[in-house]
Each structure stands twice: as C-alpha cells, then as structure tokens.
Tab-separated table of C-alpha atoms in Angstrom:
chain	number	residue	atom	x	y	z
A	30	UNK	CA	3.710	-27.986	-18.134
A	31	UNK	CA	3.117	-27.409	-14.664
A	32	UNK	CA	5.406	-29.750	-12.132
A	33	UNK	CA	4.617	-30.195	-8.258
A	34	UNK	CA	7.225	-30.123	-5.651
A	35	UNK	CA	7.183	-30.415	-1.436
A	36	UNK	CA	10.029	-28.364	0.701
A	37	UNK	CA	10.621	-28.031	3.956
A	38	UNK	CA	12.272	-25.501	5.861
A	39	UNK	CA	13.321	-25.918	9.873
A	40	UNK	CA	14.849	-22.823	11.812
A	41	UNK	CA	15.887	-22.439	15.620
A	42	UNK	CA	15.435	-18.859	16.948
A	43	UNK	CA	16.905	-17.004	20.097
A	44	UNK	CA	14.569	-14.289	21.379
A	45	UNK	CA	15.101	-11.370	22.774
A	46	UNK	CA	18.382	-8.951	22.605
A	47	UNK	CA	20.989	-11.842	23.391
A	48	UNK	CA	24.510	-12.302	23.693
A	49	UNK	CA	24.742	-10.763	27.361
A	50	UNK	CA	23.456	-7.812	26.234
A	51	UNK	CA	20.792	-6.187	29.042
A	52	UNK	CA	17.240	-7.252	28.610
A	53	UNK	CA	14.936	-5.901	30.808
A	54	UNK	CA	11.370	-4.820	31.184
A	55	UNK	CA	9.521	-3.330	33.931
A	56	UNK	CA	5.722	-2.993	34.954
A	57	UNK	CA	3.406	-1.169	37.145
A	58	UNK	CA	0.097	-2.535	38.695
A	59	UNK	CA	-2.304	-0.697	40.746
A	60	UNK	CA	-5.084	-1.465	42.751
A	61	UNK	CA	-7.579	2.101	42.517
A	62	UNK	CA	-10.626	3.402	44.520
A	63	UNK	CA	-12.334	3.334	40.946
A	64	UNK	CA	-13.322	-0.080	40.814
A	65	UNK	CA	-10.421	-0.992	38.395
A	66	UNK	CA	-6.840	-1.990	38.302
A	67	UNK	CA	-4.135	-0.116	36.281
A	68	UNK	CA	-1.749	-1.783	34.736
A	69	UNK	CA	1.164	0.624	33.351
A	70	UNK	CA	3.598	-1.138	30.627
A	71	UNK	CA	4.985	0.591	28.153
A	72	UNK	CA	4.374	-2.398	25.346
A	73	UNK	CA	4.094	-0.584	21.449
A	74	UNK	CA	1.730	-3.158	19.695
A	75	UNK	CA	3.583	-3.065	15.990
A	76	UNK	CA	0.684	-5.845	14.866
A	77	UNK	CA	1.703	-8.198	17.368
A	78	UNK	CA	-0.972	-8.187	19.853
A	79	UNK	CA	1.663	-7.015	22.510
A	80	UNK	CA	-1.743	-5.310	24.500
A	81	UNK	CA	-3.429	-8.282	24.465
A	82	UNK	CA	-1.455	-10.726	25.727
A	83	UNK	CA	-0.271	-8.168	28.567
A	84	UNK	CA	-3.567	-7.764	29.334
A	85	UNK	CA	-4.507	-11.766	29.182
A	86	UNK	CA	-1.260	-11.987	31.952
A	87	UNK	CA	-2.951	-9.572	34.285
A	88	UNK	CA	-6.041	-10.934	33.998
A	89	UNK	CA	-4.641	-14.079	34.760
A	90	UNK	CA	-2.381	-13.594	37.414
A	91	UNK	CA	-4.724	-11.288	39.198
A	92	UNK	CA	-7.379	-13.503	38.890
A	93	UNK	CA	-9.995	-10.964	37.374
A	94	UNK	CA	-12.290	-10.462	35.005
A	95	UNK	CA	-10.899	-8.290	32.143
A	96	UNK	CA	-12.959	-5.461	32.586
A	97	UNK	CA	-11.690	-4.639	35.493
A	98	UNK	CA	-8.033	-3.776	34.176
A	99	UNK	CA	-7.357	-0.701	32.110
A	100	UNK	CA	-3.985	-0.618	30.678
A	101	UNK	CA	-2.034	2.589	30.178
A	102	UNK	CA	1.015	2.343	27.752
A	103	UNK	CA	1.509	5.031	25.470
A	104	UNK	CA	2.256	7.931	27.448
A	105	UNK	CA	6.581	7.739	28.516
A	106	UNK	CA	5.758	10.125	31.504
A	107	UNK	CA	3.773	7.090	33.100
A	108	UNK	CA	5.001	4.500	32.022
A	109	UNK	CA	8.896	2.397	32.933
A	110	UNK	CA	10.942	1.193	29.861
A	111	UNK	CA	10.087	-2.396	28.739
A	112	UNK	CA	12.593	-2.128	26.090
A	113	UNK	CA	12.324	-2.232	22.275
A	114	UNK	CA	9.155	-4.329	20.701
A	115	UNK	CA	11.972	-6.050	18.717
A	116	UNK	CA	13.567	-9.184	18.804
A	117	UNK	CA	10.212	-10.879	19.484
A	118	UNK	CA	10.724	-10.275	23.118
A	119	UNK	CA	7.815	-8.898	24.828
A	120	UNK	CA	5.422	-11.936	25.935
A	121	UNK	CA	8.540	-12.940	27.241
A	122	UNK	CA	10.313	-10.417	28.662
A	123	UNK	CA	7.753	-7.811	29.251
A	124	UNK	CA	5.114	-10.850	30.229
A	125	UNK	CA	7.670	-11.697	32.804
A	126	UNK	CA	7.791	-8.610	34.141
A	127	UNK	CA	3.783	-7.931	33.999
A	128	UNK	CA	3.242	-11.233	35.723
A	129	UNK	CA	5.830	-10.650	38.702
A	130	UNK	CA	4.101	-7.113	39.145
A	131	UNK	CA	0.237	-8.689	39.427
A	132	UNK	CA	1.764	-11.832	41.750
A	133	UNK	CA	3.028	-9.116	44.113
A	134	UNK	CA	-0.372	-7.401	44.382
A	135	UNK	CA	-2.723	-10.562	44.533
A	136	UNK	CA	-0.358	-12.344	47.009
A	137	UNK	CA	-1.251	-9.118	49.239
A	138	UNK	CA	-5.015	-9.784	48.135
A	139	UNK	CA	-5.264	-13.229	48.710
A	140	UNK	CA	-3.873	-12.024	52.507
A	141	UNK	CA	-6.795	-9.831	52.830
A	142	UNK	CA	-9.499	-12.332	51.308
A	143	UNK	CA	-8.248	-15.613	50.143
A	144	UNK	CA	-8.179	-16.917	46.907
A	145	UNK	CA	-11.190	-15.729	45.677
A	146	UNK	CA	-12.036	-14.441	42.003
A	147	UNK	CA	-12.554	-10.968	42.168
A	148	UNK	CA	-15.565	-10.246	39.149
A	149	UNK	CA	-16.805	-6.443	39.929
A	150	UNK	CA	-15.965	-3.325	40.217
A	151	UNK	CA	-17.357	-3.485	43.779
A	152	UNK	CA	-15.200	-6.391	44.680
A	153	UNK	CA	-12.443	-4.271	43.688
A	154	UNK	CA	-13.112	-1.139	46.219
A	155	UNK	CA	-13.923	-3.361	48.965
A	156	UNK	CA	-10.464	-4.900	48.265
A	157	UNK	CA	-9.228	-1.460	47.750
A	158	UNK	CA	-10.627	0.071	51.207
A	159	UNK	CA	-9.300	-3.027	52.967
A	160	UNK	CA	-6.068	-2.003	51.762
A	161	UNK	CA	-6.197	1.649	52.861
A	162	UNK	CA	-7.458	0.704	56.198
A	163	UNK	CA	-4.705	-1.596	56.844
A	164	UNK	CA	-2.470	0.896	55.262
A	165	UNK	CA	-0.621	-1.451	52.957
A	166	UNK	CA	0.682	-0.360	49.312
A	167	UNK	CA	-1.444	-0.508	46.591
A	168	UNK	CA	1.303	-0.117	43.988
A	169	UNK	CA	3.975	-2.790	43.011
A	170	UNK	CA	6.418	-3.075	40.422
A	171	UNK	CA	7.641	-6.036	38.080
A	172	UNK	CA	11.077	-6.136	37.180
A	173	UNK	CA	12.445	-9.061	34.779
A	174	UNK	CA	15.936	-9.283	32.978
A	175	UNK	CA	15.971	-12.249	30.796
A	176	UNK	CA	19.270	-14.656	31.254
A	177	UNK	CA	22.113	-14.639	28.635
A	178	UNK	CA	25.794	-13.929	28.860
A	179	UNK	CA	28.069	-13.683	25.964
A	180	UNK	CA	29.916	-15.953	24.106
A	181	UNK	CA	33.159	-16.880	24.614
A	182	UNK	CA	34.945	-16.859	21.148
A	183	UNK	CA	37.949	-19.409	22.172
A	184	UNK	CA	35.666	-21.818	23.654
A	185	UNK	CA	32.396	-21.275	22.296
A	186	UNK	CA	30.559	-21.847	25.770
A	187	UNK	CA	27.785	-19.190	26.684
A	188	UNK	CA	24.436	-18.580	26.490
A	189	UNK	CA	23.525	-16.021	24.428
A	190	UNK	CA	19.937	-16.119	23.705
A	191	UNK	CA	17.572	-17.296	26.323
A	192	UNK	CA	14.791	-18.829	25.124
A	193	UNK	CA	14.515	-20.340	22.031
A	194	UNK	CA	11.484	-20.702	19.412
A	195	UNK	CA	11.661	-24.097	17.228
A	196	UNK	CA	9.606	-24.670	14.110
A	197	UNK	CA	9.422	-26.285	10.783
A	198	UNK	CA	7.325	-25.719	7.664
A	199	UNK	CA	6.377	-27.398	4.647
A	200	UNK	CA	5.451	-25.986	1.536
A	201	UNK	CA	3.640	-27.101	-1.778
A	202	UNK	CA	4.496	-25.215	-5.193
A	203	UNK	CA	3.381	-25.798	-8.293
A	204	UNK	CA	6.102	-24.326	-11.372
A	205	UNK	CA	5.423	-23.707	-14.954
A	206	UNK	CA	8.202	-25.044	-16.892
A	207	UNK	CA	7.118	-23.178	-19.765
A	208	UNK	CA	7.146	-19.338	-17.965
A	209	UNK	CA	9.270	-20.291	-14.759
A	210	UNK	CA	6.082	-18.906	-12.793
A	211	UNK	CA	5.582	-20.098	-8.980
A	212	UNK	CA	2.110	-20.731	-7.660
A	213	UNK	CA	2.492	-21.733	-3.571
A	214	UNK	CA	-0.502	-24.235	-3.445
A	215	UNK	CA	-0.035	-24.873	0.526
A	216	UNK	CA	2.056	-24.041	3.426
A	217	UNK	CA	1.878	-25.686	6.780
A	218	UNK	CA	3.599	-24.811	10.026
A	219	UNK	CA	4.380	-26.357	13.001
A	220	UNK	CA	5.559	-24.178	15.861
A	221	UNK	CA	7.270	-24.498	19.481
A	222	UNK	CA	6.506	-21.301	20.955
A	223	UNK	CA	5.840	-22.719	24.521
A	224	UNK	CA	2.797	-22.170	26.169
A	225	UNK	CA	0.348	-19.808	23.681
A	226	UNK	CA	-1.402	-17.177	25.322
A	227	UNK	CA	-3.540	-16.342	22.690
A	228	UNK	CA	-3.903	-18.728	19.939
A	229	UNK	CA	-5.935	-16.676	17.596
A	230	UNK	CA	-3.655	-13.961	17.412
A	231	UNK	CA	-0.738	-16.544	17.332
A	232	UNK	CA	-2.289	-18.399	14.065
A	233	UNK	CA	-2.153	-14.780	12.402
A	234	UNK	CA	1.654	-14.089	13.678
A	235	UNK	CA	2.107	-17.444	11.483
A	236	UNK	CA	-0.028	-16.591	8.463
A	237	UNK	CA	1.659	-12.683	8.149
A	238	UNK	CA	5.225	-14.559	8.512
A	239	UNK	CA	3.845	-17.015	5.678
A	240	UNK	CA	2.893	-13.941	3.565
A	241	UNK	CA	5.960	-12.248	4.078
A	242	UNK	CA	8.203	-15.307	3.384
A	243	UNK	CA	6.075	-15.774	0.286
A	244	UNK	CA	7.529	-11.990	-0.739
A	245	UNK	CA	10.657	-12.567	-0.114
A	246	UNK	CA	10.977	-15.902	-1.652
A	247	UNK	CA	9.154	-15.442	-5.134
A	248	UNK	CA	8.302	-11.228	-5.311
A	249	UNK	CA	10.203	-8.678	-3.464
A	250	UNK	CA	13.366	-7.424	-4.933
A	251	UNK	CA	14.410	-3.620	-4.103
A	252	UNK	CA	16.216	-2.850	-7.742
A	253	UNK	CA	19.176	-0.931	-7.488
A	254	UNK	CA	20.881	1.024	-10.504
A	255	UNK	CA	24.001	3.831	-9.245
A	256	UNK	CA	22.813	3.926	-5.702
A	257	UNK	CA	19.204	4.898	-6.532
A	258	UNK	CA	16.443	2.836	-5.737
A	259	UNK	CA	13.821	2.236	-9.213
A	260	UNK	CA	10.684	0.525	-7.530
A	261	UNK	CA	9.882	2.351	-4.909
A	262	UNK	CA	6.017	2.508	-5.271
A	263	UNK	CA	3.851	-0.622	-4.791
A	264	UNK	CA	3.014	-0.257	-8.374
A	265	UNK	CA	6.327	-1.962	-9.191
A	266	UNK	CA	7.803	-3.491	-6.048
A	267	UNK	CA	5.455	-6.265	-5.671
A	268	UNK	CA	4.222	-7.895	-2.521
A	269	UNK	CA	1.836	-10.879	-2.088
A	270	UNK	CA	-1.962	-9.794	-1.692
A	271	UNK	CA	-4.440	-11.946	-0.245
A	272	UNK	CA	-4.606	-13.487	-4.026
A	273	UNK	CA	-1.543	-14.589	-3.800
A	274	UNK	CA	-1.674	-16.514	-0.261
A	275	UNK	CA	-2.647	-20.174	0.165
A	276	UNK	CA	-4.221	-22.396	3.037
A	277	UNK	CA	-1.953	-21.698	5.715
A	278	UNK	CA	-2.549	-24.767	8.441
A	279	UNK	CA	-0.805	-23.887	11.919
A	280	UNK	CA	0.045	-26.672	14.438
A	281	UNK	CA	1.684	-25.278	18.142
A	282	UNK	CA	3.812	-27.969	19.882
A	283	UNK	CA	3.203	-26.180	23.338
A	284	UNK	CA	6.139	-27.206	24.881
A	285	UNK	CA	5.805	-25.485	28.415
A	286	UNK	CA	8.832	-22.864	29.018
A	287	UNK	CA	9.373	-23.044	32.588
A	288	UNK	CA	11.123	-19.327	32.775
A	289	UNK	CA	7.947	-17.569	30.731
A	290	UNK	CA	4.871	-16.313	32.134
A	291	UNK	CA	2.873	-19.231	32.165
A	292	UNK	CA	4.999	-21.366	29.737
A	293	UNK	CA	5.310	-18.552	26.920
A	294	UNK	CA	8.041	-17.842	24.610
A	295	UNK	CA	8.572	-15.205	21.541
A	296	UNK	CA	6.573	-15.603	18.003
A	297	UNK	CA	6.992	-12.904	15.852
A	298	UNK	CA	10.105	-13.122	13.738
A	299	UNK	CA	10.129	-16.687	13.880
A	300	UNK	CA	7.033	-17.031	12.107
A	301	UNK	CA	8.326	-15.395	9.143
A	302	UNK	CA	11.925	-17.836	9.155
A	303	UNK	CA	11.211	-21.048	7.484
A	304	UNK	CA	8.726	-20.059	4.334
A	305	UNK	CA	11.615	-18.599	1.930
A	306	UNK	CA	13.628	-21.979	2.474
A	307	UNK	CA	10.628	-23.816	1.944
A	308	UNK	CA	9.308	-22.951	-1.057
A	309	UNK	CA	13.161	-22.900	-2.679
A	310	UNK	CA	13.332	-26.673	-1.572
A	311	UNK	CA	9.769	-27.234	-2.521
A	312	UNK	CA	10.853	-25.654	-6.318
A	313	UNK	CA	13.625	-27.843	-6.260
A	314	UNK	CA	11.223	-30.789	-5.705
A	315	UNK	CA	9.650	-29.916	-8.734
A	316	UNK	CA	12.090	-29.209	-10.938
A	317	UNK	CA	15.576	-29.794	-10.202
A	318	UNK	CA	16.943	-26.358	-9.973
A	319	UNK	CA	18.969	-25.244	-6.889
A	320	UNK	CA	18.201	-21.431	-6.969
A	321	UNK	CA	20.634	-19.309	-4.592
A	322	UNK	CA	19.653	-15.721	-5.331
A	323	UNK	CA	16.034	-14.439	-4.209
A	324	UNK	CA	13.510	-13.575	-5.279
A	325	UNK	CA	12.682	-16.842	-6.951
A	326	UNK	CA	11.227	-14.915	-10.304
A	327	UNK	CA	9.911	-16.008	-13.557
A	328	UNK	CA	13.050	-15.040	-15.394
A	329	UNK	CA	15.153	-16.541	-12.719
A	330	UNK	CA	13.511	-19.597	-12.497
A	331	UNK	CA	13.111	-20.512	-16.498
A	332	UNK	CA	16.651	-19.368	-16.917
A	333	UNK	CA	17.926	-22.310	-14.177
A	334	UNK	CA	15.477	-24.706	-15.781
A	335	UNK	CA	17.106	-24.040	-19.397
A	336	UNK	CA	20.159	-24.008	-17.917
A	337	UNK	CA	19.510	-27.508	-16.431
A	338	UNK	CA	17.962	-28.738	-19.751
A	339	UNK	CA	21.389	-27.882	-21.317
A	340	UNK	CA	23.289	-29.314	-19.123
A	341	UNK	CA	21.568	-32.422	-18.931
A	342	UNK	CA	21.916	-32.356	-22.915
A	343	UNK	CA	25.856	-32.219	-22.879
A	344	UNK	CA	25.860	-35.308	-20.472
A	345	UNK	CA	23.870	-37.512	-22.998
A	346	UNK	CA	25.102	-35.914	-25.839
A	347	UNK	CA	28.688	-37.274	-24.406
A	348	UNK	CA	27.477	-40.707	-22.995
C-alpha cells in the first residue's frame, strides 16, 4: 500500500562569512578607447551564475547595453580579491562592490553627458575621448565590507550575519508500506532572497538545492567500515538523476534588501536547506514514523514502520 503525506520545512540563513569575521570584495571598472568597458572581478562561477549577475549589475548601473562590457575574472594578476565564492556571498558582497565601482564611473559620465543610455561602441569612445581631453580617470574601484560583528557570549547581542535569506518548502511523498520505498511526488518553494537579479538562473539555484536535498534526505549515505570509505563510485553511492526529481514550483517573496545592489541578497546554500526536513515531515504525514538518522532508505523506513506496527500492537494488546 502506498500512503501520501505533506511536510514542510522553514529555515533562516545568514550569508556571507559572519560573526565579525572580514568580508570584503573589491572591483575594477574601466572605461577603454576600444569601444567597451572592462569590468575586473575576480568572481569563480561554481554553477551559480556569479558572471552573470556581475555582469547584469554593470550593465545596470552603467546604464549600457551588455555588449559593451567584457568582464575579466580569471586571471589573479588582474584581478583584486572578492573573497571565497562560499557562503552564498557574492551577489551580495561582490555585487556591492561591482555596483559602487560602475556608480563611481557613470556619476563622472553623467557629468560629461547627462543621463543618457549609452548603446554603442561609438558612444563609448566619444565618452572615452571626452574623458582624456578633460583629463579625468577612467579607472575606479569598488570596495564593500559587509556589516557583522561578533557575538557576545554573556549577552547574546551582536550581529553576526548580515543579511539574511528566509524560505519555506513543502513537500509531497508518497511511501510504500510494503518496501519502505519513498517516491517525492512534489516540492514547492517559496523564497525571500530580496530583490532577484536574474530569475531564471535563481529558479535553477532552487531546483539543484531541491535535487540535492532529495539526496541527502532519501539516497546519499557515504558507508564507512575501519576508516575506509566502500561506495566511492557512483555505481553504489547513489544520487538523484533527473528520474528521480519532481515538479519543482518556485515562488520569490522579493522583499527589497535595502543594503544589496539593487535589493539582492544570497541564494545558493539556502536553496538546498529546507528539502531534507521536508520530505522527513512529509513521511511522517504518511505514515507515522519520526525518522532521525538520514538517509531516509527503504530498510530504514520499513524497519520504523514495523517498529510502529509493534508498538501499536502492545498498546491494544494491553488495553
């Protein structure tokens, strides 16, 4: 017999490096005689579209079309330190400092020719020679250190994440009672990550932390026997494929941040928070059984249900 059960799971999540210590990021824009602007950040996209939102700043800020900015970022000797892409940091932090760097150039543009949008590469040299003639810089820096202190232990007061991400998900499973096998019918997530930059890329930052909290939850176990690891191929450490994953249906509360660029906050690790405790409630929904140890396997799961069974026979069995 198969038996349905809804879960939710709800998580609040400080981003960036926290409890006072220093988080900073640094960026370089220039205006060239090429027809282009550079923009130097040293962002490593790890699958989180890092480039693309520093790009979408720029373009933003500087009021151009995206053509017109080339980004440099993997090359240390050219690049400042924006810190680690960790702690789901870097539209933040890094945006930050992006943004500040392209408001310090266009403020010296819109000096020199107003608030105009600035479409071609010819737009750009004019700008560029009127720069040169009037001998002004045509390189600026960002700089952006993101606000936290640490905590004090006696009193508890501090701030030691600054900002934070908010979500909640829901998630519908479906468990054999018979073979203690969980099917994850649904998920849905609603998000506050502030203001999103890109919401394509921020609908797959959801569905990857769906997949991965679907591992974690009913699959991936690293097996352990006298320090030596047994499944270390993906033959027999098992991960969810696109077979396993259901509809995934994202909702963004966009909640402006007033100290991001342009209302942004962090996604990444968030998005993978709220599916394990989901889907453990949800299987609880369904069948009664408070599991405690991941992953939520077959053998795991009949074993509590048996275990339930019995139990529930020694309390009529004594009634």
């Amino acid at each position: 017999m198969k038996k349905r059960g809804v879960g939710y799971g709800a998580f609040f999540y400080g981003t960036g490096y926290g409890n006072g210590f220093p988080d900073e990021s640094r960026a370089v824009v220039e205006i060239t005689p090429l027809g282009i602007f550079n923009l130097y950040v040293g962002v490593s996209d790890v699958g989180s579209g890092g480039l693309s939102v520093m790009h979408q700043i720029a373009q933003e800020t500087l009021k151009a079309d995206k053509e017109l900015i080339n980004i440099i970022w993997n090359d240390t000797s050219l690049v400042l330190d924006t810190g680690t892409a960790a702690a789901s940091r870097q539209t933040y932090n890094t945006g930050n400092a992006v943004r500040i760097a392209c408001e310090k150039l266009r403020d010296q543009i819109n000096l020199l020719i107003g608030d105009k949008l600035i479409t071609t590469k010819e737009d750009v040299n004019e700008i560029y020679s009127l720069f040169v003639d009037k001998n002004l810089e045509t390189r600026f820096e960002g700089y952006f250190k993101a606000t936290t202190s640490q905590v004090n232990l006696e009193t508890g007061q501090g701030n030691p994440y600054w900002p934070y991400t908010f979500g909640i998900e829901k998630a519908v499973v479906e468990v054999d009672t018979e073979t203690g096998k969980v099917d994850v019918i649904e998920i849905v997530a609603a998000y506050d990550a502030g203001k999103i930059v890109n919401p394509v890329l921020a609908e797959g930052q959801i569905i990857g932390g769906a997949a991965m909290g679907i591992g974690y939850a009913i699959m991936e176990e690293v097996i352990v026997n006298k320090g030596s690891i047994k499944n270390r191929n993906f033959s027999d450490y098992i991960i969810p494929t696109s077979m396993d994953m259901p509809k995934v249906t994202t909702y963004f509360v966009e909640k402006y941040e007033p100290t991001g660029p342009y209302g942004a906050k962090g996604l990444g690790e968030p998005a993978m928070l709220p599916t394990a405790p989901a889907i453990l409630n949800a299987i609880y929904d369904a069948v009664g059984v408070r599991l405690t140890e991941f992953p939520a396997t077959c053998e795991r799961v009949l074993a509590a249900i048996k275990e339930k069974e019995q139990r529930d026979q020694e309390k009529r069995d004594n009634i």
